[in-house]
PDB file of C-alpha atoms in Angstrom:
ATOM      1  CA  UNK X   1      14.309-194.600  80.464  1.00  0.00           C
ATOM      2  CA  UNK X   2      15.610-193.945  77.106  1.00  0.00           C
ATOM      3  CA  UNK X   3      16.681-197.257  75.233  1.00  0.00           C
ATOM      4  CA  UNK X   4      20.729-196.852  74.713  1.00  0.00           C
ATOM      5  CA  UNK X   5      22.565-194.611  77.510  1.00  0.00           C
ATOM      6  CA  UNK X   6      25.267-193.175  77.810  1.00  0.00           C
ATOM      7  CA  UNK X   7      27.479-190.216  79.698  1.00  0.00           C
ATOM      8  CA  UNK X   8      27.930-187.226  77.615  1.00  0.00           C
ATOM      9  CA  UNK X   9      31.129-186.556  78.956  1.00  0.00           C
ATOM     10  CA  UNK X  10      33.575-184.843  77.908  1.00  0.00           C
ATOM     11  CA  UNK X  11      35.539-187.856  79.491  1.00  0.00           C
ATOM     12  CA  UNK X  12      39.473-186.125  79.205  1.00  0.00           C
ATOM     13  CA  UNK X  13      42.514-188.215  79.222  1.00  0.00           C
ATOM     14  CA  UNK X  14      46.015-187.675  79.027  1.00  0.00           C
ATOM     15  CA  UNK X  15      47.505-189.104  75.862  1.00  0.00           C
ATOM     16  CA  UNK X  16      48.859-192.542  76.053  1.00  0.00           C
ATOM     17  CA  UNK X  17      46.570-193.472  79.128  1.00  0.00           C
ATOM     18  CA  UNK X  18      43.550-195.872  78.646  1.00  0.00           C
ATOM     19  CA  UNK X  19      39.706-194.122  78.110  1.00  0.00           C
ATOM     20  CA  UNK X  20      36.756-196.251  78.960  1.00  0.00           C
ATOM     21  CA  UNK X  21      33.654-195.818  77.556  1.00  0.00           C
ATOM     22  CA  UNK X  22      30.781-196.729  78.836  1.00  0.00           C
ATOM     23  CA  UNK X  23      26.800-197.805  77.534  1.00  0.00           C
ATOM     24  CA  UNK X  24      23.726-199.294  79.007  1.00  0.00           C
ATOM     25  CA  UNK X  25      20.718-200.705  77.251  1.00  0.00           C
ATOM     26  CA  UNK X  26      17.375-201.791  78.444  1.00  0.00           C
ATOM     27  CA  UNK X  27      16.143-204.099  75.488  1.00  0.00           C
ATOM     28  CA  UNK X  28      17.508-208.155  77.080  1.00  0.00           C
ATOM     29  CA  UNK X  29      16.851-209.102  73.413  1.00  0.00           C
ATOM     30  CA  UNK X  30      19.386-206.904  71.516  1.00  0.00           C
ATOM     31  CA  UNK X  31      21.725-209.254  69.729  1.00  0.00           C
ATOM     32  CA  UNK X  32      24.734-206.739  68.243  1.00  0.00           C
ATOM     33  CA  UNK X  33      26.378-204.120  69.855  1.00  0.00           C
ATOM     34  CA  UNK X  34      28.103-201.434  67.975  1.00  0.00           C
ATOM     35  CA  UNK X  35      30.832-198.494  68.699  1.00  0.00           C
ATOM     36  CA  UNK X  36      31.208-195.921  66.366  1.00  0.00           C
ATOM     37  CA  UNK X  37      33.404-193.214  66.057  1.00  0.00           C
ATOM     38  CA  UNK X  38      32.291-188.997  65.075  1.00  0.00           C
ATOM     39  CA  UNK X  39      34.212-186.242  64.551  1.00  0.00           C
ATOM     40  CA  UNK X  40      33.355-183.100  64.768  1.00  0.00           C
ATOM     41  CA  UNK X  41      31.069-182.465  61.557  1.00  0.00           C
ATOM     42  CA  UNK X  42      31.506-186.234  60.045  1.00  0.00           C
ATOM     43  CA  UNK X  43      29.647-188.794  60.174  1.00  0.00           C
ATOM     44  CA  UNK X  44      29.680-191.703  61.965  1.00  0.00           C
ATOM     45  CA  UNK X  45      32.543-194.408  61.503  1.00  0.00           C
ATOM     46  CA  UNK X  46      32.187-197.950  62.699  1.00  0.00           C
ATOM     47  CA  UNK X  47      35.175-198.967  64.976  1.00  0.00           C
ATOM     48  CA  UNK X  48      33.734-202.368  66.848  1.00  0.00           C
ATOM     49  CA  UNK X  49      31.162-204.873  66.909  1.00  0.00           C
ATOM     50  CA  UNK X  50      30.551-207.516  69.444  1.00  0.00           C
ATOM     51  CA  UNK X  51      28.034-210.354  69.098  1.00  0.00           C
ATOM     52  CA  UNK X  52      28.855-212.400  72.785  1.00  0.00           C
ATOM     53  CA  UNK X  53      29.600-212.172  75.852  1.00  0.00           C
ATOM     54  CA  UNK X  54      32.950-210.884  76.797  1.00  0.00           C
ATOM     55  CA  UNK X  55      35.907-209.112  74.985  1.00  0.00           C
ATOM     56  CA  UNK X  56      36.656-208.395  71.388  1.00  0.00           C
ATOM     57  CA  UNK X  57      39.962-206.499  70.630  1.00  0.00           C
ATOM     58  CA  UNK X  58      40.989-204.633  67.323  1.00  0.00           C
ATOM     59  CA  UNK X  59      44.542-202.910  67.780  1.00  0.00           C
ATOM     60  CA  UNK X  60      44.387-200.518  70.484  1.00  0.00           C
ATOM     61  CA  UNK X  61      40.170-201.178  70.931  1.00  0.00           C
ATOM     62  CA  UNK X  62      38.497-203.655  73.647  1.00  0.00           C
ATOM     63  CA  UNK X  63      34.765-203.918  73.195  1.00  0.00           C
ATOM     64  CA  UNK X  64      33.285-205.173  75.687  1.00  0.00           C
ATOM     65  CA  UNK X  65      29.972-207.108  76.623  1.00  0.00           C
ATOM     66  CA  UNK X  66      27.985-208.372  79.664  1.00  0.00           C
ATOM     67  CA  UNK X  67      23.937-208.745  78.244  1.00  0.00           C
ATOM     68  CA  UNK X  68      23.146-209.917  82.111  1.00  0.00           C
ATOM     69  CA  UNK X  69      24.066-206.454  83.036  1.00  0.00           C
ATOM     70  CA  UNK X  70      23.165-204.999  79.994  1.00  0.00           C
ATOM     71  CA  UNK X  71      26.702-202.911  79.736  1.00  0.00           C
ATOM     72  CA  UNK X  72      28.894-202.418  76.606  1.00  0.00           C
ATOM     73  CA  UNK X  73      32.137-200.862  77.048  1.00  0.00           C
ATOM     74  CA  UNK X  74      34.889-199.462  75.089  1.00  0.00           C
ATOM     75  CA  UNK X  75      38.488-199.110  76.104  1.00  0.00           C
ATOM     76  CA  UNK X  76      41.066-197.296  73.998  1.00  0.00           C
ATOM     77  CA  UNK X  77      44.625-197.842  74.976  1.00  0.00           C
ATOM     78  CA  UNK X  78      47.351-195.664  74.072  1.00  0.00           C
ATOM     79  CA  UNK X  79      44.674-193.132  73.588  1.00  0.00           C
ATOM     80  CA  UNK X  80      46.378-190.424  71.054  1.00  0.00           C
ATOM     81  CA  UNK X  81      44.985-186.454  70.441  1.00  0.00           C
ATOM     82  CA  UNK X  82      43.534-187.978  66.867  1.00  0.00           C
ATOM     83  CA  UNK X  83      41.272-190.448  69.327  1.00  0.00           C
ATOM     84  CA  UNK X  84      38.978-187.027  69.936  1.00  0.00           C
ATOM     85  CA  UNK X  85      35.943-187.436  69.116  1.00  0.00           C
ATOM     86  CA  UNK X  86      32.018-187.938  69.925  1.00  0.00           C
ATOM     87  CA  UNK X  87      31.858-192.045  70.360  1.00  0.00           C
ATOM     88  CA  UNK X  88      28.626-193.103  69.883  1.00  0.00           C
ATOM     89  CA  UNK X  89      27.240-196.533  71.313  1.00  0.00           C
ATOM     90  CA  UNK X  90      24.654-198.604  69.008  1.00  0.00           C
ATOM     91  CA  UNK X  91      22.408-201.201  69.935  1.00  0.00           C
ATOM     92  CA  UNK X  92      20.649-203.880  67.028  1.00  0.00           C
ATOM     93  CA  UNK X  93      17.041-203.978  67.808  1.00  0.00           C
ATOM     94  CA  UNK X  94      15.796-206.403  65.363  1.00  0.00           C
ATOM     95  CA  UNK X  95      11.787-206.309  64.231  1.00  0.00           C
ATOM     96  CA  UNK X  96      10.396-208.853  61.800  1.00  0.00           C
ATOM     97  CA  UNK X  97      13.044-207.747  58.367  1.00  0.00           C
ATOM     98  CA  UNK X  98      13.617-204.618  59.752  1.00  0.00           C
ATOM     99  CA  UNK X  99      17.477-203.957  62.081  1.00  0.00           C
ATOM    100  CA  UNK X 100      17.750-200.545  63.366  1.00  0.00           C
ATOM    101  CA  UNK X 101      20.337-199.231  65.007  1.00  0.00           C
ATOM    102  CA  UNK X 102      18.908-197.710  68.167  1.00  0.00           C
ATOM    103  CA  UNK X 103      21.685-194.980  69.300  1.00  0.00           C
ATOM    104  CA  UNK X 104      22.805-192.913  71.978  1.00  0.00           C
ATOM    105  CA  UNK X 105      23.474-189.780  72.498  1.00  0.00           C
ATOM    106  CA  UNK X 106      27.747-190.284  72.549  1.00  0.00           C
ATOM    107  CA  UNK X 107      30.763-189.733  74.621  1.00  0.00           C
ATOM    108  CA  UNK X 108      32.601-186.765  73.766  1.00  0.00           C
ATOM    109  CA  UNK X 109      36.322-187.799  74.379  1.00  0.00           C
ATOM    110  CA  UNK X 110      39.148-185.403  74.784  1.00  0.00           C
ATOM    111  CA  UNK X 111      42.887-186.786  75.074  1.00  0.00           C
ATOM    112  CA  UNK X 112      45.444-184.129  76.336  1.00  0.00           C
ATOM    113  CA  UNK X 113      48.479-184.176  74.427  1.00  0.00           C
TER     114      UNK X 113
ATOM    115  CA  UNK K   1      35.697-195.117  52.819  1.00  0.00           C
ATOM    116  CA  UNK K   2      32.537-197.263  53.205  1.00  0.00           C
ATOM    117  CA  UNK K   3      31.864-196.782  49.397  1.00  0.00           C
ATOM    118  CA  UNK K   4      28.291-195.474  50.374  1.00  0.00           C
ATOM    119  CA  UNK K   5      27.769-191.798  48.356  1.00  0.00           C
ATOM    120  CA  UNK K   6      25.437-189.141  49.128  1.00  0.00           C
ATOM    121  CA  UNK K   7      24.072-185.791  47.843  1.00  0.00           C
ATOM    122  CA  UNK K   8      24.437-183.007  48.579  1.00  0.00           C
ATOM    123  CA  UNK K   9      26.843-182.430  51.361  1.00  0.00           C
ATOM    124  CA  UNK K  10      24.686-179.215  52.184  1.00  0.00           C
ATOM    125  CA  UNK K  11      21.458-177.655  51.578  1.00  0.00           C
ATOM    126  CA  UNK K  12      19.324-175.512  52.542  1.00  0.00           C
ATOM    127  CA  UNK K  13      15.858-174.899  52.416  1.00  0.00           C
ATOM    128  CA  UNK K  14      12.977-172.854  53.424  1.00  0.00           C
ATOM    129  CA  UNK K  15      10.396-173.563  56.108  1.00  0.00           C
ATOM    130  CA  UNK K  16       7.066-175.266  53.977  1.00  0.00           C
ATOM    131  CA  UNK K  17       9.604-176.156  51.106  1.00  0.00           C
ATOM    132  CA  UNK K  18      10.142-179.971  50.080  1.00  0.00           C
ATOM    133  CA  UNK K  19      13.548-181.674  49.703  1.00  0.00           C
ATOM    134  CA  UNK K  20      14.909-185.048  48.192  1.00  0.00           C
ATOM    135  CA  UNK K  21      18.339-186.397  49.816  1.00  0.00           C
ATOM    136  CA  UNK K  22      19.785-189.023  47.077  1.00  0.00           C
ATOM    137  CA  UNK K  23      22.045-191.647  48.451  1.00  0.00           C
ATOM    138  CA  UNK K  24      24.265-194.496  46.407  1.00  0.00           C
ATOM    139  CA  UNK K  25      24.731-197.375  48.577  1.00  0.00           C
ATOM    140  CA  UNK K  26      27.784-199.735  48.528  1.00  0.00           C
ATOM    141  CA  UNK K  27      28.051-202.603  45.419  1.00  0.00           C
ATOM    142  CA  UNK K  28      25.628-205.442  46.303  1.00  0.00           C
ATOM    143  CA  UNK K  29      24.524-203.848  49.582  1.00  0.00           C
ATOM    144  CA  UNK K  30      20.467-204.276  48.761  1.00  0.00           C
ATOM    145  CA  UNK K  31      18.970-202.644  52.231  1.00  0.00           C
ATOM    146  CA  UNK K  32      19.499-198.864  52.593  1.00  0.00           C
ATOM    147  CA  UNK K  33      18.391-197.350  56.138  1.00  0.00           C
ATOM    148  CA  UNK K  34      18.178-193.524  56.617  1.00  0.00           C
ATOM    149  CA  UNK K  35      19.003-191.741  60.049  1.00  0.00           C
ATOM    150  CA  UNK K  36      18.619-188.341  60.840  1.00  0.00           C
ATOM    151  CA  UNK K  37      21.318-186.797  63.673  1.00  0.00           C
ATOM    152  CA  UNK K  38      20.239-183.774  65.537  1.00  0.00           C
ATOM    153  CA  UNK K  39      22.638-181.659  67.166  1.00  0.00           C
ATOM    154  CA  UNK K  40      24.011-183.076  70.097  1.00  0.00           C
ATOM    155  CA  UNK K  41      22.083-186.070  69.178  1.00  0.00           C
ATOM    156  CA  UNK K  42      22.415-190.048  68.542  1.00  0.00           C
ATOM    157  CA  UNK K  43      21.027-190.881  65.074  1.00  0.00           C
ATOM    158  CA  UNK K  44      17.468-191.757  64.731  1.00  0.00           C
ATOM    159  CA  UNK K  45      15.945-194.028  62.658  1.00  0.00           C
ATOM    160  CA  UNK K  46      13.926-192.738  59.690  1.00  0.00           C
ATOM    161  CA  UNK K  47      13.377-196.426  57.830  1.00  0.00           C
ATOM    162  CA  UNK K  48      14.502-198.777  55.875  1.00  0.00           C
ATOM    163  CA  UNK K  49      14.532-199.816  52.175  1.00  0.00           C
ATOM    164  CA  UNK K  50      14.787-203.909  51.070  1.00  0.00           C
ATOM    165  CA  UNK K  51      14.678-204.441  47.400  1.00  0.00           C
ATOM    166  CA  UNK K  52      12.786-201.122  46.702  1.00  0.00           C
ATOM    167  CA  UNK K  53      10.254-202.252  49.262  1.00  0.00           C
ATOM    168  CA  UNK K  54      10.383-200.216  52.799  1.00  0.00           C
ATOM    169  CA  UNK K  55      10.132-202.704  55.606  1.00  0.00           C
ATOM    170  CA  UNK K  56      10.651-200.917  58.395  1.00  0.00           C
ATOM    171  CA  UNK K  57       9.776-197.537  59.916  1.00  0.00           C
ATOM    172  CA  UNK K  58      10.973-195.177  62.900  1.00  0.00           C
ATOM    173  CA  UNK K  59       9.159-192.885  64.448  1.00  0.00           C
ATOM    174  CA  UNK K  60       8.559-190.280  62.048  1.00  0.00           C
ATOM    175  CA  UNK K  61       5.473-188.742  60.434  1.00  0.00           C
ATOM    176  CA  UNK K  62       4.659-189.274  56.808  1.00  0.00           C
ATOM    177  CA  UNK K  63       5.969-186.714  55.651  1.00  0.00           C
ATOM    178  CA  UNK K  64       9.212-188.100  55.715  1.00  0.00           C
ATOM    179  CA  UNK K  65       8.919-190.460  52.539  1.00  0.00           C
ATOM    180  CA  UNK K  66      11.733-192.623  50.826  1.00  0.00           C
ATOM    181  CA  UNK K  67      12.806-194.384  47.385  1.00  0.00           C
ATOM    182  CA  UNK K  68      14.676-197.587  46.385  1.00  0.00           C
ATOM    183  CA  UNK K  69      15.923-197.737  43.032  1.00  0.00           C
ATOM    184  CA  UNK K  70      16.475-201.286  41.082  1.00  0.00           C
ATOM    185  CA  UNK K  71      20.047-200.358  41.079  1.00  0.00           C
ATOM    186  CA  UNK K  72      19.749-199.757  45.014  1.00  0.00           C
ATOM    187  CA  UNK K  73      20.343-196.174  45.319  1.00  0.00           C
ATOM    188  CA  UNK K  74      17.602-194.372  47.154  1.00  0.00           C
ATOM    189  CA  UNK K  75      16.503-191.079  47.750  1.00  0.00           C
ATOM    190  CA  UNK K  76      14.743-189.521  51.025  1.00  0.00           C
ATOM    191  CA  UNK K  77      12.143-187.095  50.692  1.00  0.00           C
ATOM    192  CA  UNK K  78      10.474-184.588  53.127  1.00  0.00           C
ATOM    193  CA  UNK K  79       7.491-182.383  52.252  1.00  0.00           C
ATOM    194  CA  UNK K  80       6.537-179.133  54.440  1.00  0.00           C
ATOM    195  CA  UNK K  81       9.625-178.397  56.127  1.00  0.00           C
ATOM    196  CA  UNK K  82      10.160-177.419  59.591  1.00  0.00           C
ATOM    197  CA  UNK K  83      12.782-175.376  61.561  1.00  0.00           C
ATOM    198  CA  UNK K  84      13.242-178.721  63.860  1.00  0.00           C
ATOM    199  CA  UNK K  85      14.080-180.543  60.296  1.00  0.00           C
ATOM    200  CA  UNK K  86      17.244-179.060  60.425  1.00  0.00           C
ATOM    201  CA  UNK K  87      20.127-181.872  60.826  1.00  0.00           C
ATOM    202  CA  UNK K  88      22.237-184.195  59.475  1.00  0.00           C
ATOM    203  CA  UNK K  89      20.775-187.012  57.479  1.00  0.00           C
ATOM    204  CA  UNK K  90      22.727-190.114  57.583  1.00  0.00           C
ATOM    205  CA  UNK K  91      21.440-193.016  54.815  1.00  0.00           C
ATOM    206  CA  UNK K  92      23.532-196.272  55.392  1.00  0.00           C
ATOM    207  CA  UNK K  93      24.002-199.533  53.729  1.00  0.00           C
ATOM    208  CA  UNK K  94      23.842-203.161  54.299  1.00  0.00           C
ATOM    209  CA  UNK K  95      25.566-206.310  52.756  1.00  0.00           C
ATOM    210  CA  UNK K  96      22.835-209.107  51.824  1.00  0.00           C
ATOM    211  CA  UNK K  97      23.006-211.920  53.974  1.00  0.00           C
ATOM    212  CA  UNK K  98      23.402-211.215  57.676  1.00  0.00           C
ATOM    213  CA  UNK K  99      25.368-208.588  58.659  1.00  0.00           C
ATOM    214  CA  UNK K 100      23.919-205.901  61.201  1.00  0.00           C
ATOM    215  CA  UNK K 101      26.376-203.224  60.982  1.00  0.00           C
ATOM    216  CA  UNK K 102      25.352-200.488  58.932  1.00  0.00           C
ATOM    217  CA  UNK K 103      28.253-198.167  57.028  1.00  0.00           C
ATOM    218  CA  UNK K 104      27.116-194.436  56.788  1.00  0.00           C
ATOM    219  CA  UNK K 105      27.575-192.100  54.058  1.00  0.00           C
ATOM    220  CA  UNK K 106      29.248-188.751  54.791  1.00  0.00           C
ATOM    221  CA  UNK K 107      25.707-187.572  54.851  1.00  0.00           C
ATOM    222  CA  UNK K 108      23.423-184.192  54.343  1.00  0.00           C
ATOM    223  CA  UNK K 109      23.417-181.270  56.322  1.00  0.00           C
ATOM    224  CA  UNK K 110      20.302-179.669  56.048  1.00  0.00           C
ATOM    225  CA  UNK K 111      19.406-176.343  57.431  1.00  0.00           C
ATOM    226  CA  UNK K 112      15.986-175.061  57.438  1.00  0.00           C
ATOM    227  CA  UNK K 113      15.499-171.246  57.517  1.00  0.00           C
TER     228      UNK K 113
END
């Protein structure tokens, strides 16, 4: 079972609807979540965090968390053309000093204009 | 902009060569964590860098060897290249002080021939 999963997609959408993204991770101790955002030969940008339980919003992002269910979610609404891109989920696994950002292996996301 | 510099954009190399990746993390950010992205691939994590000490380690073989510089820059080195080497190498940087979310340069794209 790898550690952060997630669909590979391509998840399409038709601009202005809402894409949800969705991750799973088996660690029950991982304390941050994180959603970042690729493009095609960039690197990664962070977008969201969430620390607890529930819903975090930033514009047109929702992060979402459950850590009984061990589910982070992403919803974009409005989704726009420029919202293309690989989204990859992060999860905060924390050893002695050391945080690493365990990742999968993204969503690619395609909105139809 | 997350302020975090690295060099160079591209390289590449020769199967059995050695390389050094040079990164300049953010003002004041003091830990420095290198990830390498495969194609089609999450980041990995190579290891991490606190005050020019590493404290932390992914799974990679020793080959893979890093610097932290009293100014906080750091450098990633790999000896004996291989073809599966090829990627994109991510270094990112940390605030002191809490904060889990790591910013990432624009990174390296390394090709191994």
């Amino acid at each position: 079972q790898k550690e952060v999963e997630q669909n590979s997609g391509p998840l399409s959408v038709p601009e202005g609807a809402i894409a949800s993204l969705n991750c799973t991770y088996s660690d029950r101790g991982s304390q941050s979540f994180f959603w970042y955002r690729q493009y095609s030969g960039k690197s990664p940008e962070l977008i969201m965090f969430i620390y607890s339980n529930g819903d975090k919003e930033d514009g047109r992002f929702t992060a979402q968390l459950n850590k009984a269910s061990q589910y982070v979610s992403l919803l974009i609404r409005d989704s726009q053309p420029s919202d293309s891109a690989t989204y990859l989920c992060a999860v905060n696994k924390s050893g002695g000093a050391t945080n690493k950002l365990i990742f999968g292996t993204g969503t690619l996301l395609a909105v139809q204009p | 902009e997350t302020g975090v510099t690295q060099s160079p954009t591209h390289l590449i190399k020769t199967r059995g060569q050695q390389v050094t990746l040079r990164c300049s993390s953010q003002s004041g950010h003091n830990t420095v964590s290198w990830y390498q992205q495969a194609l089609g691939q999450g980041p990995q994590f190579i290891f991490q860098y606190y005050r020019e000490e590493e404290n932390g380690r992914g799974n990679f073989p020793p080959r893979f060897s890093g610097l932290q510089f009293p100014n906080y820059s750091s450098e990633l080195n790999v000896n004996a290249l291989e073809l599966d080497d090829s990627a994109l190498y991510l270094c990112a940087s940390r605030p002191p002080a809490g904060g889990t979310e790591a910013f990432f340069g624009q990174g390296t794209r390394l090709t191994v021939v």
